[in-house]
Coordinates of C-alpha atoms and ligand atoms in Angstrom, one line a residue:
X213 CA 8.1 -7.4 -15.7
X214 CA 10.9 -5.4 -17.0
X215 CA 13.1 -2.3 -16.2
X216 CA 14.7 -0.5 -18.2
X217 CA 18.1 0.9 -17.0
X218 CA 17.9 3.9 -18.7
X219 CA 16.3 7.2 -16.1
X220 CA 14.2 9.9 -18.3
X221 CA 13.5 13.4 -17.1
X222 CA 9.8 13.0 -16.9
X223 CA 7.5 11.1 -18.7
X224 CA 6.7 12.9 -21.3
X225 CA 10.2 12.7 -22.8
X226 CA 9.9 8.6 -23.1
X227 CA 6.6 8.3 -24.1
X228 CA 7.6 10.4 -27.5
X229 CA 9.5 7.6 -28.3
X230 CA 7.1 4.9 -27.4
X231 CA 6.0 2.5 -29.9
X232 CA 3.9 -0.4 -28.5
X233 CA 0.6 -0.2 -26.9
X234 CA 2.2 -2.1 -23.3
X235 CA 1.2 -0.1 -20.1
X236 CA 4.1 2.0 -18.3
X237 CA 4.6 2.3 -14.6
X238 CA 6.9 5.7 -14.2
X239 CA 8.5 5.5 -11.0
X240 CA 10.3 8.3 -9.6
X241 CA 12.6 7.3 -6.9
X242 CA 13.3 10.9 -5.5
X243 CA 9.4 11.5 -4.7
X244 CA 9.2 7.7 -3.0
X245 CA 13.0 8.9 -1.1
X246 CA 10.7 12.1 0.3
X247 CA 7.9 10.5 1.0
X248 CA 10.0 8.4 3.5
X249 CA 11.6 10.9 5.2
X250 CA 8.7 12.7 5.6
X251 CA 7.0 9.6 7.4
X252 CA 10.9 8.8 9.2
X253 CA 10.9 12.7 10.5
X254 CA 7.4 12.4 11.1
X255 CA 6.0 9.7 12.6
X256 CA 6.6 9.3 16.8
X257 CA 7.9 5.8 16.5
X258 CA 9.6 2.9 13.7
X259 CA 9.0 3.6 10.5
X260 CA 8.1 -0.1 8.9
X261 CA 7.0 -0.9 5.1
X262 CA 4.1 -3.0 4.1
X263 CA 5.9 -5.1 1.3
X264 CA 2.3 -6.1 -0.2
X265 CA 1.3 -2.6 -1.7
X266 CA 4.8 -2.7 -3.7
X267 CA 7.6 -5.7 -3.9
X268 CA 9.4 -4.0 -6.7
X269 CA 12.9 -4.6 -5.7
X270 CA 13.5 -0.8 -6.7
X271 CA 10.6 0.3 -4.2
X272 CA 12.6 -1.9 -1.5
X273 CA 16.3 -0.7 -3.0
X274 CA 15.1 3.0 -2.8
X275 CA 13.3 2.7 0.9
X276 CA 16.5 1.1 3.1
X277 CA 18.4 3.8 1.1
X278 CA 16.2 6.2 2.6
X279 CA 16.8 5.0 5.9
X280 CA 13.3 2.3 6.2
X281 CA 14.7 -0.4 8.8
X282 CA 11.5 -2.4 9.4
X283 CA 8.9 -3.9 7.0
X284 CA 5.6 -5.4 7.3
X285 CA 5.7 -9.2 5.6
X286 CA 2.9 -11.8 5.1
X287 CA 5.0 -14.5 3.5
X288 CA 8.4 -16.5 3.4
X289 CA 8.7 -15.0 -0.1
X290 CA 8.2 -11.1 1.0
X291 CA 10.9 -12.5 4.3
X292 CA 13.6 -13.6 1.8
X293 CA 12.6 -10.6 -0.5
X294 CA 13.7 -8.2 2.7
X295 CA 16.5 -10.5 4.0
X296 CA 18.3 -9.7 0.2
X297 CA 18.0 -6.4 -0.5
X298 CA 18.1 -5.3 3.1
X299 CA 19.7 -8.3 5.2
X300 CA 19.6 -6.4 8.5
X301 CA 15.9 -4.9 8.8
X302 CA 13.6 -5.8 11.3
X303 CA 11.3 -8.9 9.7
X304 CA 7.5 -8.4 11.2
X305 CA 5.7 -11.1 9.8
X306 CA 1.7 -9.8 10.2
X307 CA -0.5 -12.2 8.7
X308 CA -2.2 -13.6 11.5
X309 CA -2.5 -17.0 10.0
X310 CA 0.7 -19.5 9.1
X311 CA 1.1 -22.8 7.9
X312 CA 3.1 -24.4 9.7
X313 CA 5.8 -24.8 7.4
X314 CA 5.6 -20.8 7.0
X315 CA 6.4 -20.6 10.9
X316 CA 9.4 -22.7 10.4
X317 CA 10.8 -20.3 7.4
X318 CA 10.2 -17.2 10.0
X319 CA 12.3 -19.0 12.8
X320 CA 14.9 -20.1 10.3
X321 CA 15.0 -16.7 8.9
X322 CA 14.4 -14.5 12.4
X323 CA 11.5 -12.8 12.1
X324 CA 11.3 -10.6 14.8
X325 CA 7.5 -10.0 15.5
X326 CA 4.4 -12.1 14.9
X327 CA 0.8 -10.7 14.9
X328 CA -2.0 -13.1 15.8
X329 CA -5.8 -13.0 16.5
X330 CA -6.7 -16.5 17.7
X331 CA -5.9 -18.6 20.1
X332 CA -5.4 -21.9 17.5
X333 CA -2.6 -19.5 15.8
X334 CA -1.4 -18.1 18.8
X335 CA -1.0 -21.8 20.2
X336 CA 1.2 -23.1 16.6
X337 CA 3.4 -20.1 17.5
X338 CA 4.2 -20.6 20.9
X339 CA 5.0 -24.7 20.0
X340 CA 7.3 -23.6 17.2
X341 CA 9.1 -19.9 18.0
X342 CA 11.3 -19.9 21.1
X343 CA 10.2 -16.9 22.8
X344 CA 13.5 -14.9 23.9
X345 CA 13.4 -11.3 22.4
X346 CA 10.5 -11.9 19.7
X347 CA 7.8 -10.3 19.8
X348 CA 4.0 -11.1 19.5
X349 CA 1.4 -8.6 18.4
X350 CA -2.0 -8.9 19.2
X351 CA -4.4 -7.7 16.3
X352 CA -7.6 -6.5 17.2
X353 CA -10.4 -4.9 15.1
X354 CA -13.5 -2.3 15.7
X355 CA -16.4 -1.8 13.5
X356 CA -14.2 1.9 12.1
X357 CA -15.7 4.3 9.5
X358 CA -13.5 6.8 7.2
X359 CA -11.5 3.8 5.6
X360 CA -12.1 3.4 2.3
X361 CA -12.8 -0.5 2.9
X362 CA -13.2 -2.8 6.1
X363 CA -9.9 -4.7 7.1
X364 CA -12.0 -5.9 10.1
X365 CA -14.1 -8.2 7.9
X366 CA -10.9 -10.6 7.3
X367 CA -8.5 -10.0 10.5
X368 CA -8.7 -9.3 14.0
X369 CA -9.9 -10.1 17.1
X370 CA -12.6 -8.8 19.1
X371 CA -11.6 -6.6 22.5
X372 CA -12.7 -9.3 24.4
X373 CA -10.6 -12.2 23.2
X374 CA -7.6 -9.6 22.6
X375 CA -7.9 -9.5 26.1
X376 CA -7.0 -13.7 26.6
X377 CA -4.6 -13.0 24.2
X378 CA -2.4 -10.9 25.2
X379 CA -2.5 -12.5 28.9
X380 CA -1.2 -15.9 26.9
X381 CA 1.7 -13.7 25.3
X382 CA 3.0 -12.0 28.3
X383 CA 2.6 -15.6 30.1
X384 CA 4.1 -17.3 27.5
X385 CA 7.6 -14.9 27.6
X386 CA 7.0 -13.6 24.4
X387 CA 7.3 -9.4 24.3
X388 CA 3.9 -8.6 24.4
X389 CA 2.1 -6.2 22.2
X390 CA -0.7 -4.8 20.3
X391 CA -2.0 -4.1 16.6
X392 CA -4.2 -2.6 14.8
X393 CA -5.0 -1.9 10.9
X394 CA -7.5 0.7 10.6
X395 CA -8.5 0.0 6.7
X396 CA -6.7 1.6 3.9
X397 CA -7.0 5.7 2.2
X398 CA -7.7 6.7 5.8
X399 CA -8.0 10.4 5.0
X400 CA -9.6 11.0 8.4
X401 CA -7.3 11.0 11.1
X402 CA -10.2 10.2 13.6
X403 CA -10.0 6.7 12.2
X404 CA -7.0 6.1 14.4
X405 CA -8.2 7.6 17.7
X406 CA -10.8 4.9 19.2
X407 CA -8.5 2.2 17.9
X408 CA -5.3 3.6 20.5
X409 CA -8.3 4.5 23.3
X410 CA -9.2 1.0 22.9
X411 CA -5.9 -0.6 22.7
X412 CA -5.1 1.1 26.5
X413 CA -8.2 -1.0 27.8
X414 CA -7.2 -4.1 25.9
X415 CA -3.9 -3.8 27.9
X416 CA -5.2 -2.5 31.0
X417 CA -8.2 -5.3 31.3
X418 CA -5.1 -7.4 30.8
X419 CA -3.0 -6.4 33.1
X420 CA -0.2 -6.2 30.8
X421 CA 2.0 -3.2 30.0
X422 CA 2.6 -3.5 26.5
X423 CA 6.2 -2.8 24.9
X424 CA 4.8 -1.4 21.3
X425 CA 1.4 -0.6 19.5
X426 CA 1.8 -0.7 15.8
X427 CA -0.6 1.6 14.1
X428 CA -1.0 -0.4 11.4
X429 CA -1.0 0.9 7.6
X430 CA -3.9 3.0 6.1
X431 CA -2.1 6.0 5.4
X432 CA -3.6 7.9 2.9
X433 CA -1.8 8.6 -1.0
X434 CA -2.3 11.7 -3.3
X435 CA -6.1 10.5 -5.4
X436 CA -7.6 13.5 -5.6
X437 CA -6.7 16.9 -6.7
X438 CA -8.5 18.4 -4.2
X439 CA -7.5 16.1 -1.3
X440 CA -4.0 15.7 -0.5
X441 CA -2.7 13.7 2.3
X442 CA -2.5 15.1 5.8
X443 CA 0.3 12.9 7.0
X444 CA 1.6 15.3 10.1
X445 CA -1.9 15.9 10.8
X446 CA -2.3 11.8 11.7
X447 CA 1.2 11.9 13.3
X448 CA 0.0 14.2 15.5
X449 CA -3.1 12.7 16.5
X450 CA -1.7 9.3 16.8
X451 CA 1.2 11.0 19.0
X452 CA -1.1 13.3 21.5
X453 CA -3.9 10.2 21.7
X454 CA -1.5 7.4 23.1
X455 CA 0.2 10.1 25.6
X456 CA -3.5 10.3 26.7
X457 CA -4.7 7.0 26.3
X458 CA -1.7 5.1 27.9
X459 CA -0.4 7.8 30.6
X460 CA 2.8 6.6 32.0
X461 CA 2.8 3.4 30.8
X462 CA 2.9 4.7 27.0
X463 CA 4.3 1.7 24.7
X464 CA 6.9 2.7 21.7
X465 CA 4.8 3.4 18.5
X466 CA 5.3 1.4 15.2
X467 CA 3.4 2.4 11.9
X468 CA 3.1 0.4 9.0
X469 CA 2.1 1.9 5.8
X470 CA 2.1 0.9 2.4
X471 CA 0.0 2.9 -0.1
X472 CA 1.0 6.1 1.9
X473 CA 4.6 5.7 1.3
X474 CA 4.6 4.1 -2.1
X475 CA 1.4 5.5 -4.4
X476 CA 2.6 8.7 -5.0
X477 CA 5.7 7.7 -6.2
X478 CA 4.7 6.0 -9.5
X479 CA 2.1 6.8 -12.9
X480 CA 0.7 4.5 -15.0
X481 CA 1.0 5.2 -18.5
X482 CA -1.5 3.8 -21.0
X483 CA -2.9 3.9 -24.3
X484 CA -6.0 4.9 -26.1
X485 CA -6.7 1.9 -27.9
X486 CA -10.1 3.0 -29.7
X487 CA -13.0 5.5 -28.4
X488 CA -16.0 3.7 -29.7
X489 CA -17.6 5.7 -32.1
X490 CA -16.9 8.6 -30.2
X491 CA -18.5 7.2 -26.9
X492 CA -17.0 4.4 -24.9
X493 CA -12.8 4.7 -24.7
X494 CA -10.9 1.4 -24.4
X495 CA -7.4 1.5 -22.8
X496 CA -4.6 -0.8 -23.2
X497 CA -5.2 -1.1 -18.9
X498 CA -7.7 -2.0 -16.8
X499 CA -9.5 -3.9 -14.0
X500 CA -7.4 -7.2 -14.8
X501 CA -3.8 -4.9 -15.0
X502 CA -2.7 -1.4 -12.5
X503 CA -6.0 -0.7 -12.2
X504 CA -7.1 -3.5 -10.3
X505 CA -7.8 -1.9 -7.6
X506 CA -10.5 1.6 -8.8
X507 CA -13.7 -0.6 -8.7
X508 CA -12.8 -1.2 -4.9
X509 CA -11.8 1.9 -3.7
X510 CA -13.1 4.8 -6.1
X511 CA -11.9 6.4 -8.6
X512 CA -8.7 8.5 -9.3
X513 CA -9.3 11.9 -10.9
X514 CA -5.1 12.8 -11.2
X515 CA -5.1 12.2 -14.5
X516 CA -3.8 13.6 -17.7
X517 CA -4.1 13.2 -21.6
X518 CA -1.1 13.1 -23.9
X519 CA -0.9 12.9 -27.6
X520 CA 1.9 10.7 -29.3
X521 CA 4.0 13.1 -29.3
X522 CA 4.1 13.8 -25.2
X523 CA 1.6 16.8 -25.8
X524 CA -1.1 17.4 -23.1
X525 CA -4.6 17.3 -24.6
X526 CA -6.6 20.2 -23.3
X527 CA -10.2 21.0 -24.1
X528 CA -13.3 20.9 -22.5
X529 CA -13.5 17.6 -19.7
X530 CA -16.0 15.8 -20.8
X531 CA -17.5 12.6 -18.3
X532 CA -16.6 9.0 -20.2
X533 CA -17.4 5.4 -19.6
X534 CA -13.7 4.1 -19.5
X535 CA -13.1 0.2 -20.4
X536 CA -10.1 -2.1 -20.0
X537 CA -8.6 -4.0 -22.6
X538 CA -9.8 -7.8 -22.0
X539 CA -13.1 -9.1 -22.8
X540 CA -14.5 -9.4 -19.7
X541 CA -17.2 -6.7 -18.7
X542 CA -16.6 -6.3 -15.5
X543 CA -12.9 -4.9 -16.9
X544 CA -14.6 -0.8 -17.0
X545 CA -13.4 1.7 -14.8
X546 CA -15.7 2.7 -11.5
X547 CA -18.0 6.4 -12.8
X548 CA -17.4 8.2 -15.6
X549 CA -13.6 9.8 -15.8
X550 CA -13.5 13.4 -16.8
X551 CA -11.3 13.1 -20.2
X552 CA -10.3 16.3 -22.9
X553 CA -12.6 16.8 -25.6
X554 CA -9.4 16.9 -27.4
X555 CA -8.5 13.3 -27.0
X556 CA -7.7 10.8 -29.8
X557 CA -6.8 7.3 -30.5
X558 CA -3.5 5.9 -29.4
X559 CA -2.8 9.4 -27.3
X560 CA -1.6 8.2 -23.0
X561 CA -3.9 8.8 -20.3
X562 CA -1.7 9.0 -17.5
X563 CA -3.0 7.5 -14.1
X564 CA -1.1 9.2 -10.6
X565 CA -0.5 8.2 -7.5
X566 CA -0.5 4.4 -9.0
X567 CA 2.0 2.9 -6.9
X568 CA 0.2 0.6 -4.4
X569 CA -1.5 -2.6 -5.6
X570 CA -0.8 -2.2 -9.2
X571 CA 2.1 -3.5 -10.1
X572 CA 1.8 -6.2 -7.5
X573 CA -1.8 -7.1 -8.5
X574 CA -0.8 -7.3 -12.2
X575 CA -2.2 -10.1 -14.2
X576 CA -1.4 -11.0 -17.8
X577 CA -5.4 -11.9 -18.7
X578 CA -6.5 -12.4 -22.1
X579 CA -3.2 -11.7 -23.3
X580 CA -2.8 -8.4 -21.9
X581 CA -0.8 -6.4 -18.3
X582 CA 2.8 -6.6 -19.9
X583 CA 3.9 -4.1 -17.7
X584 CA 7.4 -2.7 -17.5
X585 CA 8.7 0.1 -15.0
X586 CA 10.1 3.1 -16.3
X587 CA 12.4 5.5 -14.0
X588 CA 12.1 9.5 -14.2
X589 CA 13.4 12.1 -12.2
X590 CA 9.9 13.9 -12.1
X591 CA 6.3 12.2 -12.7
X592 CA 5.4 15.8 -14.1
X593 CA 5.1 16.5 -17.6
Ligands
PLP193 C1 -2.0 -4.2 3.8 C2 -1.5 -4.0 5.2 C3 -0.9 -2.8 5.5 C4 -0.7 -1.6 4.5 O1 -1.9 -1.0 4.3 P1 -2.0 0.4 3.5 O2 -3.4 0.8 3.5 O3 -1.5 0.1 2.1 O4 -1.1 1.4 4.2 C5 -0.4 -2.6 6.8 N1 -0.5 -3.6 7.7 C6 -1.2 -4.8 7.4 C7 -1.3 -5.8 8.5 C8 -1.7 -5.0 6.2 O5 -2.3 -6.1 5.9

């Protein structure tokens, strides 16, 4: 993927000069800067980064600049990703399950916190890590409305074996903890509030005071015009439900968001490619590209029309069946997307609040996806 070096005012004064039909990501490193601090001033506890949602070295560059110390791995890849660009941030390795010869590249590489949800992982890591100062976080999951999918389905285990588990940690001299991910676009702050309630019993039926409960990720991003994200809203619900939940034996907080830090901070850029005689419009992106991820979790509806020339297409909205590029026909857009009458061939439609599982989700199918990253002080206009 490339970058260019160059950094525009907005986007519409680089797509004027675009030629090509290849997708765009605008990034805009002021907005991802804010959006940390707001979550660094915000949030009662450390701040950590789930590297999945965005590996771009300049989403990772741009985050320790704005004062992000922790992040969220899943592989030795995203470890030595971290230990480059930002050598002294804390490493916590959350994927629950490990080869062996992953384990050994965490030790090697000191990974400060594990998560686990069985007792066959939970065993590999107490063989291979030597316990002083590390830190093992038990996941557990609930059946949780308001996400916009189930995390529970893949990770997590029930309240009853979090229970064994987190006895085995303490025993085992490791810093005992908890975790939790309450699924992703949470834009109910409820969805947090049986998972902490629950996580006091888990460590009570345990007898085990835990150092830390990491609140996992699912922080919503900008999607909807009408629905912006109530970020100190879920701060504050997260903070006033563990003073009640945990009492005097309150653990330190830890959050790890991805989409709610990054999304906002990029837009896709693509192409009209044809509107099917005056029906169907096919875009140089789709379901295979940055858009992977609309048939799972809905549709966007921050979206604008430019012509060539960087122009916004007005008229009225009409609904439109909206297809990828590739030849697969499952590459369409969730819905109908509201698009101006005005709207020709080869004008942008401009996606926002892309940054999270786009441009790590990519693929180059059918020949398409040659995605390149494009830096502007503003994503507006
Ligand atoms: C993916 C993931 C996150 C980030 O989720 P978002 O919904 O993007 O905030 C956080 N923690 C874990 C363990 C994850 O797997």
């Amino acid at each position: 993927m490339g970058l260019s070096k160059t950094i525009w005012t907005q986007p519409s004064e680089f797509l004027r000069i675009h030629d090509g039909d290849a997708p765009v990501m605008f990034f805009a490193p002021g907005i991802l800067q804010a959006t940390a601090r707001r979550f660094l001033d915000g949030f009662p506890g450390l701040v950590t980064y789930a590297v999945k949602s965005n590996p771009a070295d300049v989403v990772i560059e741009n985050l320790a600049a704005a004062g992000v110390r922790g992040y969220d791995v899943a592989s030795p890849e995203e470890i030595r990703l971290i230990r480059r660009i930002a050598p002294d941030a804390a490493l916590h390795y959350n994927n629950p399950v490990r080869s062996r010869a992953e384990i050994e590249v965490a030790v090697e590489m000191g990974v400060d916190s594990y998560s686990v949800d069985s007792h066959s992982e939970l065993a590999k890591l107490i063989a291979m890590v030597p316990a002083a100062g590390k830190e093992i976080t038990v996941r557990f999951k609930l059946p949780v409305k308001g996400a916009a999918y189930d995390f529970g389905a893949k990770f997590g285990a029930t309240v009853e074996k979090a229970v064994a588990l987190l006895g085995e940690v303490a025993a085992a001299g490791f810093i005992p903890s908890l975790t939790f991910h309450p699924g992703t676009q949470c834009t109910d702050p409820q969805a947090w509030d049986a998972y902490i309630r629950t996580a006091a019993q888990i460590a009570a039926a345990a007898d085990v005071r835990i150092a830390r409960l990491n609140v996992g990720g699912g922080f919503p991003s900008h999607r909807l015009n009408d629905v912006a994200p109530q970020l100190e809203a879920i701060f504050a619900l997260i903070d006033r439900v563990t003073d009640e939940a945990f009492g005097s034996a309150r653990p330190a907080l830890v959050c790890e968001p991805g989409r709610g830090l990054v999304a906002d901070a990029f837009t896709l850029a693509t192409r009209v490619r044809g509107i099917r005689d005056g029906e169907h419009v096919f875009l140089t992106d789709g379901v295979y590209g940055a858009l992977a991820e609309l048939p799972l979790i809905g549709a966007i509806d921050r979206v604008e029309v430019r012509s060539p020339t960087g122009a916004l297409r007005g008229g009225a909205l009409l609904p439109r069946i909206v297809f990828g590029p590739t030849c697969d026909s499952v590459d369409r857009l969730p819905g109908e997307l509201l698009l101006p009458a005005e709207m020709e061939e080869d004008d942008f439609v401009l996606f926002h609040g892309l940054g999270a599982y786009s441009v790590a989700t990519n693929t180059r199918f059918n020949g398409f996806g040659d995605l390149s990253i494009v830096t502007t002080l503003s994503l507006r206009g």
